[in-house]
Tab-separated table of C-alpha atoms in Angstrom:
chain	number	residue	atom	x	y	z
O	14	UNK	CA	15.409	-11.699	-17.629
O	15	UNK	CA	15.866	-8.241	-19.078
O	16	UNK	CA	18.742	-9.935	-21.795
O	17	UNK	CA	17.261	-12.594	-22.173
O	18	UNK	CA	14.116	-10.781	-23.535
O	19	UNK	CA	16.207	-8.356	-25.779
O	20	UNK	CA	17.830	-11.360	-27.371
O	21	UNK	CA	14.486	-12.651	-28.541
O	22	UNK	CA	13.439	-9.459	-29.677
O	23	UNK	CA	16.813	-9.067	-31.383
O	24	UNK	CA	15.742	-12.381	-33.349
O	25	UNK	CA	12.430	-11.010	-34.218
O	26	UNK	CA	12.341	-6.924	-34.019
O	27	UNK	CA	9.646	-6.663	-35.622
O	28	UNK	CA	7.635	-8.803	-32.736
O	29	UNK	CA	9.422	-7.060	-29.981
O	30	UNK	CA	6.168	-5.663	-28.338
O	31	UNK	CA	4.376	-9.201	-28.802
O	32	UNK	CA	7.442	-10.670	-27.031
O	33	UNK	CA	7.935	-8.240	-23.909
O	34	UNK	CA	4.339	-8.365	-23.003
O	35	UNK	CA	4.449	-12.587	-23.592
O	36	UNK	CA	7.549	-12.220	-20.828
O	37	UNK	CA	6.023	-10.437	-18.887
O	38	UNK	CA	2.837	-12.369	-18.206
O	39	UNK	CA	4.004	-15.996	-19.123
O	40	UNK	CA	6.708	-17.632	-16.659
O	41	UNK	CA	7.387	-20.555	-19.584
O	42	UNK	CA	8.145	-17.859	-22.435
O	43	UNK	CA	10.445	-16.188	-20.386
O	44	UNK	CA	12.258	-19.430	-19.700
O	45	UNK	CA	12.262	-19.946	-23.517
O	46	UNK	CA	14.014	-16.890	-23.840
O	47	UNK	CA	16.129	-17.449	-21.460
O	48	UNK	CA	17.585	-20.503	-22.804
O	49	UNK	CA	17.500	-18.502	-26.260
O	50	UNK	CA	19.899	-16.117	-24.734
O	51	UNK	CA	22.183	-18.860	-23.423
O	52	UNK	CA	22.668	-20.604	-26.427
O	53	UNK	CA	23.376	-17.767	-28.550
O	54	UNK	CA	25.901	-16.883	-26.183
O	55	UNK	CA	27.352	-20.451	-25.967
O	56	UNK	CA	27.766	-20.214	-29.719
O	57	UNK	CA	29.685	-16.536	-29.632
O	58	UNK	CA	32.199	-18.467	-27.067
O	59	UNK	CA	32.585	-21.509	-29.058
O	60	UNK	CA	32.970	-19.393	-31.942
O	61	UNK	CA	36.084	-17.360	-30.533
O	62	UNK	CA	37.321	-20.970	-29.064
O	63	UNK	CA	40.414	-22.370	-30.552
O	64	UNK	CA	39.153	-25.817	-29.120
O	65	UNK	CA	39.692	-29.013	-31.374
O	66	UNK	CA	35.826	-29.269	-30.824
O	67	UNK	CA	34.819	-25.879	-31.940
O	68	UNK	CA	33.388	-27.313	-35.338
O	69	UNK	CA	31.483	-29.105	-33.367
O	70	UNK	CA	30.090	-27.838	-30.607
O	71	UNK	CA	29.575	-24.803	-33.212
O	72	UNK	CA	27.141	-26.856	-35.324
O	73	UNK	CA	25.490	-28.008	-32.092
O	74	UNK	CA	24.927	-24.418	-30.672
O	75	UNK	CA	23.687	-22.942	-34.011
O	76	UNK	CA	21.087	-25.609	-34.531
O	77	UNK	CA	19.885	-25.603	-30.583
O	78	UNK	CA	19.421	-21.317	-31.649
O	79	UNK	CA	17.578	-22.182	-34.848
O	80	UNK	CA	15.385	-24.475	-32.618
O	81	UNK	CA	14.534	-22.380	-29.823
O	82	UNK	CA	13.865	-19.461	-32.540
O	83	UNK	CA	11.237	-21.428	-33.931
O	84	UNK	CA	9.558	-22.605	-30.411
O	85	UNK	CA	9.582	-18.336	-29.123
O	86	UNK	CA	8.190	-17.374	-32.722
O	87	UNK	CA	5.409	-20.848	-32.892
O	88	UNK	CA	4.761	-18.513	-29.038
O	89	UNK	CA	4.268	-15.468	-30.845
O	90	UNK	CA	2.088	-17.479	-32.975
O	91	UNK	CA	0.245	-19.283	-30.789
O	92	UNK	CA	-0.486	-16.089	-28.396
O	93	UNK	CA	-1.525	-13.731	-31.132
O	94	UNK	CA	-4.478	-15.722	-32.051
O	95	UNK	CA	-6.188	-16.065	-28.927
């Protein structure tokens, strides 16, 4: 969970407190993470892949990262005004 947590905070440094304690108390943010950290690194190896599909599965990786940016900051969000 450790990663996956410092690739969120990577994303948003400037939240990383926010974000550890969210990970630490909430079981569904740390999945959220989680599946942060395993896009972005899906996207570093179709990046380096020579694959006909890179393009591709490229395009498909970057926008799942984008997405799951937005759902751990709308989180952040969410948490800091309760």
């Amino acid at each position: 969970m450790q990663h996956a947590v410092q690739a969120a905070i990577a994303r948003f440094p400037d939240r990383g407190h926010a974000i550890a304690e969210l990970a630490r108390t909430d079981e569904g943010f740390q999945s959220l993470c989680e599946d942060f950290a395993a896009a972005q690194a899906a996207l570093v190896h179709w990046e380096r892949s020579s694959s006909p599909v890179r393009e591709a599965r490229c395009a498909e990786y970057r926008e799942l990262v984008r997405d799951l940016a937005v759902e751990i900051q709308a989180e952040l969000d969410r948490h800091s005004q309760e």
